[in-house]
Coordinates of C-alpha atoms in Angstrom, one line a residue:
M1 CA -0.8 -0.3 -0.1
V2 CA 3.1 2.5 1.3
Y3 CA 5.0 1.7 -2.2
K4 CA 2.1 2.4 -4.7
L5 CA 1.6 5.7 -3.1
L6 CA 5.0 6.7 -2.7
K7 CA 6.0 5.5 -6.3
A8 CA 3.0 8.2 -7.6
F9 CA 4.9 11.0 -5.3
P10 CA 6.4 13.2 -8.0
S11 CA 10.2 13.0 -8.4
F12 CA 11.5 16.8 -9.3
V13 CA 10.3 17.2 -5.8
K14 CA 13.1 17.5 -3.8
P15 CA 14.1 20.0 -0.3
S16 CA 15.8 22.8 -1.2
Y17 CA 19.6 22.6 -1.1
E18 CA 21.3 24.3 1.8
T19 CA 25.0 25.2 3.3
T20 CA 26.6 27.1 5.6
V21 CA 27.5 30.6 6.0
H22 CA 28.9 32.0 3.7
K23 CA 30.1 35.7 3.1
K24 CA 30.7 36.5 -1.1
G25 CA 27.3 37.3 -2.7
Y26 CA 25.3 37.9 0.9
E27 CA 23.1 41.3 -1.0
E28 CA 21.5 38.6 -3.0
Y29 CA 19.5 37.6 -0.5
Q30 CA 16.3 39.3 0.5
I31 CA 14.6 37.0 2.8
G32 CA 15.1 35.5 6.5
V33 CA 13.8 32.2 7.9
A34 CA 13.4 30.9 11.5
I35 CA 14.5 27.1 10.9
P36 CA 12.8 24.8 13.5
Y37 CA 14.3 21.5 15.1
G38 CA 12.4 19.1 13.0
K39 CA 12.5 16.0 10.6
R40 CA 12.3 17.1 7.6
C41 CA 9.0 16.2 5.4
C42 CA 6.6 17.0 3.1
L43 CA 2.4 18.1 3.2
W44 CA 0.7 16.1 0.3
Y45 CA -2.5 16.1 -1.4
T46 CA -3.4 13.7 -3.7
H47 CA -5.9 11.1 -4.9
Y48 CA -5.7 7.7 -3.7
E49 CA -7.8 4.5 -3.6
K50 CA -10.9 6.2 -5.0
K51 CA -10.6 8.7 -2.0
D52 CA -9.3 12.5 -1.2
V53 CA -6.2 12.3 1.2
C54 CA -3.7 14.0 2.7
C55 CA -0.6 13.1 4.6
I56 CA 3.3 13.8 6.0
V57 CA 5.7 12.1 3.8
E58 CA 9.1 11.8 6.3
Y59 CA 13.0 12.8 4.3
N60 CA 15.7 10.5 5.7
R61 CA 18.6 12.4 6.0
S62 CA 19.9 12.0 2.5
K63 CA 16.6 13.7 1.3
Q64 CA 15.3 10.4 0.4
L65 CA 11.8 9.7 0.3
Q66 CA 11.3 7.0 3.6
D67 CA 8.0 4.6 4.2
N68 CA 6.9 6.6 7.7
I69 CA 3.6 8.2 6.2
H70 CA 1.4 10.1 8.6
F71 CA -2.8 10.1 7.1
L72 CA -4.3 13.4 8.7
D73 CA -7.8 13.3 8.3
I74 CA -9.1 17.0 7.4
D75 CA -11.2 18.8 5.4
F76 CA -9.7 21.2 2.7
P77 CA -10.5 22.0 -1.0
K78 CA -11.1 19.4 -3.2
E79 CA -8.8 20.6 -5.5
F80 CA -5.7 20.4 -3.6
A81 CA -6.6 16.7 -4.1
L82 CA -5.4 17.2 -7.7
G83 CA -1.9 17.3 -6.7
T84 CA -0.7 20.0 -3.6
I85 CA 2.5 19.3 -2.1
L86 CA 4.7 21.6 0.2
T87 CA 8.0 20.6 2.3
G88 CA 9.2 21.9 5.3
Y89 CA 9.4 20.3 8.7
L90 CA 7.3 17.6 11.3
L91 CA 7.6 19.0 14.5
D92 CA 6.7 16.0 17.4
D93 CA 8.7 15.9 20.1
E94 CA 7.3 15.3 23.1
E95 CA 9.6 16.4 26.0
V96 CA 8.5 20.2 23.7
Y97 CA 5.6 19.7 22.4
G98 CA 3.5 17.4 24.1
K99 CA 1.3 14.9 22.5
N100 CA 0.4 17.9 19.3
K101 CA 3.0 17.3 15.9
Y102 CA 3.0 20.1 13.4
F103 CA 3.7 20.2 9.8
I104 CA 5.2 23.6 10.0
A105 CA 5.7 24.4 5.4
D106 CA 8.6 26.8 4.5
D107 CA 8.4 26.1 0.4
I108 CA 5.8 25.1 -2.3
F109 CA 6.2 22.7 -4.9
M110 CA 2.5 22.0 -6.5
L111 CA -1.0 23.4 -5.9
K112 CA -4.0 22.2 -7.8
G113 CA -2.5 20.3 -9.8
Y114 CA 0.4 23.2 -11.2
E115 CA 3.9 22.4 -10.8
F116 CA 6.5 24.9 -9.8
G117 CA 9.5 23.4 -10.7
N118 CA 9.6 21.0 -13.3
P119 CA 11.7 19.8 -14.6
F120 CA 14.0 23.5 -13.5
P121 CA 13.6 24.9 -10.4
L122 CA 12.3 28.5 -9.7
P123 CA 13.0 31.2 -7.8
L124 CA 10.7 32.2 -4.5
D125 CA 8.7 35.0 -6.3
K126 CA 7.3 33.3 -8.4
K127 CA 6.2 31.1 -6.1
M128 CA 5.1 33.1 -3.2
K129 CA 2.0 33.8 -5.1
A130 CA 1.2 29.9 -4.5
F131 CA 2.8 29.6 -1.2
T132 CA -0.7 32.2 0.0
D133 CA -2.8 31.2 -1.9
F134 CA -2.4 27.7 0.2
F135 CA -3.3 29.5 3.3
Q136 CA -5.8 31.7 2.5
E137 CA -7.4 28.4 1.1
L138 CA -6.2 26.5 4.4
P139 CA -9.5 26.1 6.3
I140 CA -9.0 26.7 10.0
N141 CA -8.8 23.7 11.8
T142 CA -6.9 20.6 13.6
C143 CA -6.5 17.3 13.5
F144 CA -5.5 16.2 16.2
P145 CA -2.5 15.7 17.0
Y146 CA -1.6 17.2 13.7
S147 CA -2.1 20.6 12.8
I148 CA -0.2 22.6 9.4
H149 CA 1.4 26.7 10.1
S150 CA 3.4 28.1 7.8
I151 CA 7.0 28.9 8.8
V152 CA 8.3 32.4 10.1
L153 CA 9.9 34.8 7.3
W154 CA 10.7 38.5 7.1
N155 CA 12.7 41.1 4.9
I156 CA 16.2 41.4 5.4
V157 CA 16.9 43.6 2.0
S158 CA 16.1 47.0 3.9
E159 CA 18.2 46.0 7.3
N160 CA 20.6 43.7 6.0
K161 CA 20.0 42.3 9.2
L162 CA 19.8 38.3 10.3
S163 CA 17.8 39.3 13.8
I164 CA 14.4 38.1 14.0
P165 CA 12.1 41.2 14.3
S166 CA 10.8 42.2 17.5
E167 CA 7.2 41.2 16.7
Y168 CA 7.9 37.9 15.9
I169 CA 10.4 36.8 18.5
D170 CA 8.0 37.0 21.1
H171 CA 5.5 34.8 18.8
I172 CA 7.2 31.9 17.2
G173 CA 6.2 28.9 18.7
Y174 CA 8.8 26.7 18.3
N175 CA 12.7 26.4 19.0
I176 CA 15.1 27.4 16.0
K177 CA 18.0 25.7 15.3
F178 CA 19.1 27.9 12.0
I179 CA 18.4 31.5 10.9
Q180 CA 18.4 31.1 7.3
M181 CA 19.5 33.3 4.6
R182 CA 17.1 32.4 1.0
C183 CA 17.3 34.9 -2.5
T184 CA 14.1 35.5 -4.7
N185 CA 14.9 36.2 -7.4
K186 CA 17.4 33.6 -8.1
I187 CA 18.4 29.8 -7.4
L188 CA 20.8 30.6 -5.3
P189 CA 21.5 28.1 -2.3
H190 CA 19.2 28.6 0.9
V191 CA 22.4 29.6 3.9
N192 CA 22.1 28.5 7.2
H193 CA 23.4 30.4 10.3
T194 CA 23.1 28.9 13.6
Y195 CA 21.0 30.6 15.8
K196 CA 22.2 32.3 18.8
D197 CA 21.8 35.7 20.4
M198 CA 21.5 37.5 17.0
A199 CA 20.2 40.6 17.5
N200 CA 23.6 42.8 16.5
I201 CA 25.1 40.9 13.9
N202 CA 24.7 42.1 10.5
C203 CA 25.4 40.0 7.4
D204 CA 28.8 41.4 6.8
E205 CA 30.0 40.5 9.8
L206 CA 29.3 36.4 8.8
Q207 CA 32.2 34.1 8.3
D208 CA 33.9 33.4 5.7
V209 CA 32.9 29.7 5.2
I210 CA 32.3 28.5 1.8
T211 CA 31.5 24.4 1.2
T212 CA 29.9 22.9 -1.9
T213 CA 27.9 24.5 -4.2
S214 CA 24.9 23.3 -6.1
I215 CA 25.1 23.4 -9.9
W216 CA 21.7 25.6 -9.2
S217 CA 24.0 27.9 -7.6
K218 CA 24.9 29.0 -10.9
M219 CA 21.7 29.3 -12.5
T220 CA 20.8 32.9 -12.6
T221 CA 18.5 33.3 -16.0
S222 CA 15.0 33.5 -14.7
M223 CA 12.8 31.9 -17.6
P224 CA 9.9 33.4 -19.0
F225 CA 6.3 31.7 -18.9
W226 CA 5.2 31.4 -22.5
N227 CA 2.2 29.9 -23.7
L228 CA 2.7 27.1 -26.2
N229 CA 0.9 27.0 -29.2
L230 CA 1.1 23.4 -29.7
Q231 CA -1.1 23.4 -32.2
S232 CA 1.4 25.5 -34.6
Y233 CA 3.0 23.2 -37.3
I234 CA 6.5 24.5 -36.2
Y235 CA 6.1 21.6 -33.3
K236 CA 5.7 18.6 -35.9
K237 CA 9.3 18.8 -37.4
P238 CA 12.8 19.4 -36.9
C239 CA 13.5 23.2 -36.0
I240 CA 16.4 25.5 -35.9
F241 CA 17.0 27.5 -32.4
W242 CA 20.6 29.8 -31.7
V243 CA 21.3 27.9 -28.1
K244 CA 23.1 29.4 -25.4
P245 CA 25.1 27.8 -22.4
E246 CA 24.8 28.9 -18.9
I247 CA 27.2 28.0 -16.2
A248 CA 24.9 25.3 -14.4
Y249 CA 25.8 22.0 -16.1
D250 CA 23.3 20.7 -18.8
V251 CA 21.1 23.7 -18.4
Y252 CA 21.0 25.4 -22.2
F253 CA 18.2 28.1 -23.1
L254 CA 16.8 28.5 -26.9
E255 CA 16.3 31.9 -28.1
A256 CA 13.7 32.5 -31.1
K257 CA 13.6 35.8 -33.1
P258 CA 14.0 38.5 -32.8
H259 CA 16.8 36.8 -29.9
V260 CA 13.8 36.5 -27.6
L261 CA 14.6 33.9 -24.8
Y262 CA 11.8 30.9 -25.3
Q263 CA 12.7 28.1 -23.4
C264 CA 15.5 25.7 -21.3
A265 CA 16.2 22.7 -23.9
L266 CA 15.9 19.2 -22.8
I267 CA 18.9 16.7 -22.1
P268 CA 17.1 13.0 -21.9
D269 CA 20.6 11.3 -21.6
Q270 CA 24.2 11.1 -21.4
Q271 CA 24.5 11.2 -25.1
T272 CA 22.9 13.9 -25.9
S273 CA 24.8 15.9 -22.4
K274 CA 27.9 14.6 -23.8
M275 CA 26.9 16.0 -27.5
M276 CA 26.5 19.6 -25.8
N277 CA 29.8 19.5 -23.4
S278 CA 32.0 18.8 -26.4
I279 CA 30.2 21.8 -28.0
F280 CA 30.2 24.3 -25.0
R281 CA 32.4 23.4 -22.7
K282 CA 36.0 22.1 -22.0
I283 CA 35.4 19.3 -19.9
P284 CA 38.3 16.3 -20.3
E285 CA 36.3 13.8 -18.7
N286 CA 33.8 14.6 -21.2
D287 CA 35.6 12.1 -23.8
S288 CA 37.1 9.7 -21.1
L289 CA 36.3 8.7 -17.8
D290 CA 39.8 7.3 -17.1
K291 CA 41.0 11.0 -17.4
I292 CA 38.9 11.6 -13.8
E293 CA 41.9 10.0 -12.2
E294 CA 44.6 11.9 -13.7
S295 CA 46.3 14.9 -11.1
D296 CA 44.5 18.7 -11.2
D297 CA 46.5 21.0 -13.3
E298 CA 48.2 24.0 -11.4
E299 CA 45.6 26.3 -13.2
D300 CA 42.6 24.4 -12.4
F301 CA 43.3 25.7 -9.0
E302 CA 44.1 29.3 -9.8
N303 CA 41.8 29.9 -12.2
I304 CA 38.6 30.4 -9.4
S305 CA 36.1 32.1 -12.6
E306 CA 32.9 30.6 -12.8
N307 CA 33.4 30.3 -16.1
K308 CA 36.1 28.8 -16.5
Y309 CA 35.0 25.7 -18.6
L310 CA 33.1 27.0 -21.1
K311 CA 34.2 27.4 -24.4
T312 CA 31.9 30.0 -25.5
Q313 CA 29.0 31.7 -24.6
Q314 CA 27.9 33.0 -27.7
P315 CA 24.8 31.1 -29.1
L316 CA 25.2 29.0 -31.6
L317 CA 22.8 27.3 -34.1
M318 CA 21.2 24.0 -33.3
E319 CA 18.3 21.6 -35.4
C320 CA 16.6 20.5 -32.1
R321 CA 13.4 18.4 -31.7
F322 CA 9.7 18.2 -29.7
H323 CA 9.4 16.2 -26.9
Y324 CA 5.5 16.3 -26.7
K325 CA 5.5 14.5 -23.0
F326 CA 8.3 17.3 -21.6
R327 CA 7.1 19.8 -23.8
K328 CA 10.6 21.0 -24.4
W329 CA 13.3 20.9 -27.7
I330 CA 16.1 18.5 -27.7
P331 CA 19.2 19.0 -28.8
V332 CA 20.3 17.4 -32.0
K333 CA 23.1 18.8 -33.7
L334 CA 25.2 21.8 -34.8
V335 CA 24.1 23.6 -38.5
D336 CA 26.0 25.8 -40.2
Y337 CA 24.7 30.5 -39.7
S338 CA 23.2 30.1 -43.2
F339 CA 19.9 28.2 -41.4
E340 CA 19.8 31.6 -39.6
R341 CA 16.7 32.7 -41.8
Y342 CA 14.9 29.5 -40.4
V343 CA 15.0 30.4 -37.1
P344 CA 11.1 30.6 -36.0
N345 CA 9.8 33.8 -34.5
I346 CA 8.4 34.2 -30.9
T347 CA 5.3 35.2 -31.8
D348 CA 5.2 31.1 -34.3
L349 CA 5.7 29.2 -31.0
V350 CA 3.4 31.3 -28.1
F351 CA 0.2 32.6 -27.9
S352 CA 0.5 36.4 -28.6
D353 CA -2.3 37.2 -26.2
S354 CA -0.2 35.2 -23.9
R355 CA -4.0 33.5 -22.5
P356 CA -4.2 30.1 -21.7
S357 CA -5.5 26.9 -24.6
Q358 CA -6.9 24.2 -22.1
K359 CA -7.3 22.1 -25.2
Y360 CA -3.6 22.3 -26.2
N361 CA -1.7 23.8 -23.1
P362 CA -3.9 22.3 -19.5
N363 CA -0.8 22.3 -17.7
R364 CA -0.6 26.0 -18.0
N365 CA 1.4 27.8 -15.5
Y366 CA 0.0 29.0 -12.0
N367 CA 1.2 32.6 -11.5
Q368 CA -0.5 32.9 -15.9
R369 CA -3.7 32.0 -14.9
N370 CA -3.9 33.8 -11.4
S371 CA -2.2 37.1 -11.9
F372 CA 1.0 37.0 -10.4
Q373 CA 2.5 40.0 -9.6
N374 CA 5.7 40.5 -8.2
R375 CA 5.6 42.0 -5.0
K376 CA 7.6 42.2 -1.7
F377 CA 6.7 39.5 1.0
H378 CA 5.4 41.0 4.4
S379 CA 5.5 38.0 7.1
N380 CA 2.0 39.9 8.2
K381 CA 0.3 37.7 5.4
F382 CA 0.6 35.0 7.3
S383 CA -1.1 36.3 10.8
K384 CA -3.9 34.3 11.0
N385 CA -1.8 30.5 10.1
K386 CA 1.6 32.0 11.7
F387 CA 2.5 29.5 14.4
H388 CA 1.9 30.3 17.9
Q389 CA 3.3 29.0 20.7
N390 CA -0.7 28.6 22.5
R391 CA -2.0 26.4 20.3

């Protein structure tokens, strides 16, 4: 039973990458988060065995799903069962919370069947409206011993401080493990700082400690949300695009006329990855895995440039074929610049009026449907769902 349920869990949903405190680039982080002591888990609304269910699935230390599932008998909107997933923390320490168990949500990956971050991660500002909509539509009820709450967040960009705002510090009902910094408009690793008395600690006083970085920390370009016109003849045959590499591995951007960013290319297998590496990157191991055992040159250690493995950052013309399941283009081969005239115009690829097409695009973007607006986050948005000790 449990195995069958877990097998249906979307593979792209994973807790965000976290790292220890570093000083470089702190100015790119705008949000502070109070991370609790608790088990990493996710809240999942789905349809299982002919009924709508809500459950909490725990992760192990390797961030792999465990078969430890908690089913919650609570009321919720039926649309949630179309697919709603939030990651967070399960607080169930009996010495601290007694018989109560609290799920503290810190991120969202699906809402009512709309996906956020498949196949590539999305920055926080692209998901914030869905996150707030979830709590606005969530009925205020509890399923003893379980209850659902939002994690405490605040804006640190104006003060450039990590300290928790005084108006929140007395109302946080859980023990804080980390003060976490998050970037709202780029894909950067979350940065943890051990929570102590941090009233006078500024970001520019943090220690220079840099650990392993995620490949997503280098992906800084935000993709536009196009409503694909899949009825267009262009999707039924190979097509020519300008292809430009990103610093992150296996990430390439496609451009249409007039040099408009269209979407990320799909790299479905190792063969395609090796072909793209040979065109855009300088990776000795790409041709022979035996070279991994060879010692690195001094130049590799001296050159700390982020793009040192790129041959070129200029867009090249490539023939691509469309994958209907993933709705992405797969690069096939390089072509001569004489084929530039065959690059399609962006208006031939997407709906120019940006209106959703229910017939040809059922999985349209949530933010398009709900008129997403860029805005700064304010913690009082969650005032009715914020976790309080007196609950």
